[in-house]
XYZ file of C-alpha atoms in Angstrom:
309
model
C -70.381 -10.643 34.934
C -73.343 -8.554 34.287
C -75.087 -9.847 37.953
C -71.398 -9.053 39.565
C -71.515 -5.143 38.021
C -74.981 -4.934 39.227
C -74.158 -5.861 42.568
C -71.470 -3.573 42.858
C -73.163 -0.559 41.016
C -75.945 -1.276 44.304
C -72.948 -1.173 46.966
C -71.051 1.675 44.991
C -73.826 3.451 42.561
C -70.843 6.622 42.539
C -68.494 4.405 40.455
C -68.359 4.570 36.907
C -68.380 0.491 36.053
C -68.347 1.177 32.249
C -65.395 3.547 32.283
C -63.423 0.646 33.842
C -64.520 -1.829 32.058
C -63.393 -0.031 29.001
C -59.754 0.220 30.783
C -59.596 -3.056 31.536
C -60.109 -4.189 27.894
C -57.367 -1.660 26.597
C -54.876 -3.056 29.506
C -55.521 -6.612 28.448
C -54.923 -5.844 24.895
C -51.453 -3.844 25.712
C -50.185 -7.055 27.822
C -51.597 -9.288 25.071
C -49.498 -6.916 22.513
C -46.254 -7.053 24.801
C -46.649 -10.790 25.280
C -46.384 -11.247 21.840
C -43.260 -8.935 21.077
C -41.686 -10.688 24.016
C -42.463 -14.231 22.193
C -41.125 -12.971 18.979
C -37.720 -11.564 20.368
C -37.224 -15.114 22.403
C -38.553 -17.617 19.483
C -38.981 -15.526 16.407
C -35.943 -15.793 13.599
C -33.061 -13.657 13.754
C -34.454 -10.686 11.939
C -37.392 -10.364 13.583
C -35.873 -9.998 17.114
C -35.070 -6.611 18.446
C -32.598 -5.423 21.216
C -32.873 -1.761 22.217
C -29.849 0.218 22.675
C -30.606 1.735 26.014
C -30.538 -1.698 27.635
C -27.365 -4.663 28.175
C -28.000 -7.402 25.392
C -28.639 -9.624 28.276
C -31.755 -7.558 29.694
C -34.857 -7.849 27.253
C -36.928 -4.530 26.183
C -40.556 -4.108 26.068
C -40.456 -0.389 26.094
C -42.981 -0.460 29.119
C -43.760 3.069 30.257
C -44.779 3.416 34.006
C -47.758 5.748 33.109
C -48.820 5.001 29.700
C -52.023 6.844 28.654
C -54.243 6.610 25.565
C -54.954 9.663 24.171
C -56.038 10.645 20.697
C -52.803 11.802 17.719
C -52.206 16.047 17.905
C -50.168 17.240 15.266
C -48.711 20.478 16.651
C -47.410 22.893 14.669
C -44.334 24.140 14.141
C -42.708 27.277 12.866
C -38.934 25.792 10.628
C -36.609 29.015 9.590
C -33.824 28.346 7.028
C -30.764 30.589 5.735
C -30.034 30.748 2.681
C -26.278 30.458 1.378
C -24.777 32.070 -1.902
C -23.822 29.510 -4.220
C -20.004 30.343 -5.202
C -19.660 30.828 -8.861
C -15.593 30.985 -8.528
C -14.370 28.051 -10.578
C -12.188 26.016 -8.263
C -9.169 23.564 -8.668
C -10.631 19.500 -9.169
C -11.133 18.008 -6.145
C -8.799 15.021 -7.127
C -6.244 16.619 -8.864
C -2.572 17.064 -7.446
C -0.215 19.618 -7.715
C 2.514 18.512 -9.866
C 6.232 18.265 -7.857
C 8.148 21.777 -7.794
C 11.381 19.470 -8.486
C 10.339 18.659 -12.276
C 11.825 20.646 -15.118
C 9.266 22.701 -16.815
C 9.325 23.311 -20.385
C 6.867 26.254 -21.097
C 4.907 26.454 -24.521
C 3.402 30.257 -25.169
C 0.042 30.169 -27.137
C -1.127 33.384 -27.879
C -4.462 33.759 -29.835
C -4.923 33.765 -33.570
C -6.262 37.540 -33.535
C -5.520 40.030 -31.269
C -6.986 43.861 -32.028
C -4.661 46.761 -31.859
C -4.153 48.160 -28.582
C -5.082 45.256 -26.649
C -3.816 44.899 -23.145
C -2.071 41.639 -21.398
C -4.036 41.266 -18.296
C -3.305 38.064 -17.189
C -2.586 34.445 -18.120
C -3.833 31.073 -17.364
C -1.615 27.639 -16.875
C -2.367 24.343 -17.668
C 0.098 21.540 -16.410
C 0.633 18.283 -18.408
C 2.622 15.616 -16.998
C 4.747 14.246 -19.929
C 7.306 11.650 -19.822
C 10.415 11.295 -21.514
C 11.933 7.828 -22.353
C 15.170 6.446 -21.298
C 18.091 7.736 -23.683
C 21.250 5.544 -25.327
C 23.771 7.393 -25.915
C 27.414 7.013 -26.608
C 30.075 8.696 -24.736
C 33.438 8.855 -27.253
C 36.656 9.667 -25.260
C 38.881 11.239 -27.652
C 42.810 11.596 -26.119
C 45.500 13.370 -28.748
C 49.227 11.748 -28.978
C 51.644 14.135 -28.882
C 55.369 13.021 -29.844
C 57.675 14.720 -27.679
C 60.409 16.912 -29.600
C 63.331 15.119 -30.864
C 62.111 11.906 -30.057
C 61.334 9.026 -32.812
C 57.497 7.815 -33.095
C 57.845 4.991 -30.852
C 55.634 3.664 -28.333
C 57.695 4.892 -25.137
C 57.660 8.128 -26.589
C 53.867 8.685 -27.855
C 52.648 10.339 -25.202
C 48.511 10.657 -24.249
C 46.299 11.145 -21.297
C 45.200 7.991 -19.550
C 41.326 6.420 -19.977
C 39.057 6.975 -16.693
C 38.526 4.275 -14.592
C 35.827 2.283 -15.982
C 33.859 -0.089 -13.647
C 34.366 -3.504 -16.358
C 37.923 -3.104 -17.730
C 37.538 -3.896 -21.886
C 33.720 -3.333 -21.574
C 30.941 -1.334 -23.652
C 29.252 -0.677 -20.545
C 29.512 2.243 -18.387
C 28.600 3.131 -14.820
C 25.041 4.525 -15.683
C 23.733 1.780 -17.322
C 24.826 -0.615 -15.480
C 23.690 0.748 -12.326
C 20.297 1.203 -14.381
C 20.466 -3.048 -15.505
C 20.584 -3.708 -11.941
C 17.986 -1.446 -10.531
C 15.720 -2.488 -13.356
C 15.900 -6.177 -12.258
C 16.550 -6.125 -8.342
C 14.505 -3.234 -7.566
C 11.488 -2.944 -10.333
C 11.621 -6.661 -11.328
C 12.565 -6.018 -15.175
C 13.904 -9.942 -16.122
C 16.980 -9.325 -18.752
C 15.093 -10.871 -21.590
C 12.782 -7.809 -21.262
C 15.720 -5.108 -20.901
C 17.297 -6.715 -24.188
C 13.983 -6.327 -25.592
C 13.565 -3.207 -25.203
C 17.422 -1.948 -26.203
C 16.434 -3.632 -29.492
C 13.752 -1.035 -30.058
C 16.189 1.588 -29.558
C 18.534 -0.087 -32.066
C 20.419 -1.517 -29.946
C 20.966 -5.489 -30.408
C 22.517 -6.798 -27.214
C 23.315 -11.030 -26.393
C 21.597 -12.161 -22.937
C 24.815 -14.129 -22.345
C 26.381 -10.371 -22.588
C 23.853 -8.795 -20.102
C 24.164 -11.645 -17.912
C 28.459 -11.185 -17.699
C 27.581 -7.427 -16.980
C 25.186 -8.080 -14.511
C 27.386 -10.767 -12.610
C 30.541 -8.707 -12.826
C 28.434 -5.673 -11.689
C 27.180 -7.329 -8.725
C 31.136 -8.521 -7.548
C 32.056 -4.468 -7.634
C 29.724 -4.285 -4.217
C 30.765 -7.120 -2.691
C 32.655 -4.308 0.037
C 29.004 -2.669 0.639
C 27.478 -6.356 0.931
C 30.096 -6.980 3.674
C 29.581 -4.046 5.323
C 25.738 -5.109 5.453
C 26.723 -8.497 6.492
C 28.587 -6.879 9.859
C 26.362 -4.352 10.541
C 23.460 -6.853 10.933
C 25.574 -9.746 12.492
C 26.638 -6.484 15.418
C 23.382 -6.668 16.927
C 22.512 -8.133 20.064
C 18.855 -9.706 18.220
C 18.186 -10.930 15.077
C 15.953 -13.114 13.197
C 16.636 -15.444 10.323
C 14.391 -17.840 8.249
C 14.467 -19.629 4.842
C 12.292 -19.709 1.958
C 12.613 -22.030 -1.228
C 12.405 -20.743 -4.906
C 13.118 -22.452 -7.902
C 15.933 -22.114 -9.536
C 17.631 -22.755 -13.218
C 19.938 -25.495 -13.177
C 22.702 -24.471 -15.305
C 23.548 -28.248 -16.003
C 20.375 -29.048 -17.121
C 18.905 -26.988 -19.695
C 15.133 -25.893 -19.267
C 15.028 -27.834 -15.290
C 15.111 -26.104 -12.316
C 15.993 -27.211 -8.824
C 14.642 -26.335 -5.394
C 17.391 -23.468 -3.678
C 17.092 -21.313 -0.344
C 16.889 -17.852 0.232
C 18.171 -17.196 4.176
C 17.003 -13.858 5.043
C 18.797 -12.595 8.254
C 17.475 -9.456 9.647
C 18.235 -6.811 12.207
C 14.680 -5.607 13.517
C 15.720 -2.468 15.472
C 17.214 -0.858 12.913
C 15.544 -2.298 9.725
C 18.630 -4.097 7.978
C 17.976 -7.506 5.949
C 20.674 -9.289 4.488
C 20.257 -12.467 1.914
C 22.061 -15.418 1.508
C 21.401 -18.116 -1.439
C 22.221 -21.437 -0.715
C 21.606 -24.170 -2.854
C 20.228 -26.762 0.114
C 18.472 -26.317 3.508
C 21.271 -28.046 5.264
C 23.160 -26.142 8.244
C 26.604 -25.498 6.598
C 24.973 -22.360 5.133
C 23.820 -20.686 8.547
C 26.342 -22.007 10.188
C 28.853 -19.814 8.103
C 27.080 -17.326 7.968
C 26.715 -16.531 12.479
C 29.887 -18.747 12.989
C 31.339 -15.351 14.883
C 27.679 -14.465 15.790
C 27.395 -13.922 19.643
C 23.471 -13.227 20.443
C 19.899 -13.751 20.542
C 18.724 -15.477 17.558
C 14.638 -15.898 16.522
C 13.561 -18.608 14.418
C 10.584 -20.197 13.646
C 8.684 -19.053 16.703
C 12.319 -20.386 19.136
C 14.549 -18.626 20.890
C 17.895 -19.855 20.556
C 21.017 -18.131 22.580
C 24.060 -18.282 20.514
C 27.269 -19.001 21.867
């Protein structure tokens, strides 16, 4: 090599051979240095690869500048300016803490302090809410109604006269409207079983039978059979509906402490959100079948399309 440079340094003696030769050994070591980070991204493990974002995941990345040049690290200076901000001593409402609903009943408590000077002056107040709960009430409600005999008349039954009872929703029954509507949004809507409702009227003194809750709830549910009905044709009106079934176990009232396999058919109205229920003891078709005998329209179920008739 050293002959060759001689050689040329005769033809050429303007050309500095060194300089290049210098070059030449930093170019070789950059391609060496690329060819490596190009083996690594093909055939190195997963972390060690490395796609730039500039480029499609399908077009590897050297970072290859045209015009790369070697020159020696400048730090330049530079001048930062920063503003700075009042901190705000105001104390300010938690972060995470509500406002309580306008709609609730407020029950104010006045605490004044336990020595106030003569000729003090009231120049402000401050108010802490406390969300406090109030539990469910039994009460009973006595209907009192006065006999009056009219004039002249002897004390007999025809002639005993007294204002009528209001209608009660369970003729002959303890029970009234508000807490039966309460037993049946307790276990429909918030899941409350009735062995846990007649646990907890027995720690309000009140020692009620499950048979009895059961009766109320039963003869509770036949007072809306109209509003089930009107359910029933609202959803069976519309021109789509889907239906399915799902199992749940159920207590066999034959056989104490067993349980047999029953159906829940859901049949719902989509557009406008409506879902009615019907418990059937089997999966057979009688139960459907009832239920969209007068049915005239698109039925979905189980991923068919079936077009009633």
């Amino acid at each position: 090599m050293f002959t060759i440079i001689a050689l040329a340094m005769q033809s050429n003696p303007n050309i500095d051979y060194k300089q290049r030769y210098e070059q030449a050994e930093q170019t070789i070591g950059q391609l060496k240095h690329e060819l490596a980070v190009l083996k690594k991204m093909i055939f190195g493990s997963r972390h060690e690869k490395f796609m730039s974002n500039d480029v499609p995941p399908q077009q590897l990345s050297l970072d290859i500048q045209p015009e790369q040049t070697f020159t020696s690290n400048v730090i330049a200076a530079q001048r930062i300016t920063y503003t700075r901000s009042k901190v705000n001593t105001e104390p300010s409402s938690h972060p995470g803490r509500n406002k309580l609903p306008d709609h609730l009943r407020r029950e104010e408590i006045i605490i004044e302090p336990a020595h106030i000077p003569p000729g003090s002056k009231k120049i402000g107040q401050l108010e802490t809410e406390v969300l406090e709960y109030k539990a469910a009430e039994l009460y009973v409600k006595k209907y009192i109604r006065y006999k009056y005999l009219a004039p002249e008349s002897d004390a007999t039954a025809s002639n005993i006269i007294t204002a009528p009872l209001p209608n009660m929703p369970l003729p002959k029954c303890i029970a009234g409207s508000s807490l039966l509507a309460q037993m049946i949004i307790d276990k429909f809507v918030d899941h409350l079983p009735l062995h846990r409702q007649m646990q907890r009227f027995e720690r309000a003194g009140v020692k009620l039978p499950y048979s009895t809750l059961t009766d109320w709830v039963s003869a509770a549910a036949n007072l809306i059979t109209p509003l089930y009905e009107s359910l029933v044709s609202h959803v069976l009106s519309a021109d789509y509906i889907q239906c399915d079934e799902t199992p749940m176990p159920v207590l066999d009232k034959d056989k104490k402490g067993k349980t047999h396999r029953g159906f829940f058919w859901a049949y719902q109205d989509s557009i406008n959100k409506l879902v009615v229920f019907d418990y059937q003891e089997g999966r057979n078709k009688e139960g459907p079948a009832k239920m969209l005998a007068t049915y005239k329209g698109t039925i979905q179920t189980d991923g068919y399309l079936v077009c009633a008739t």
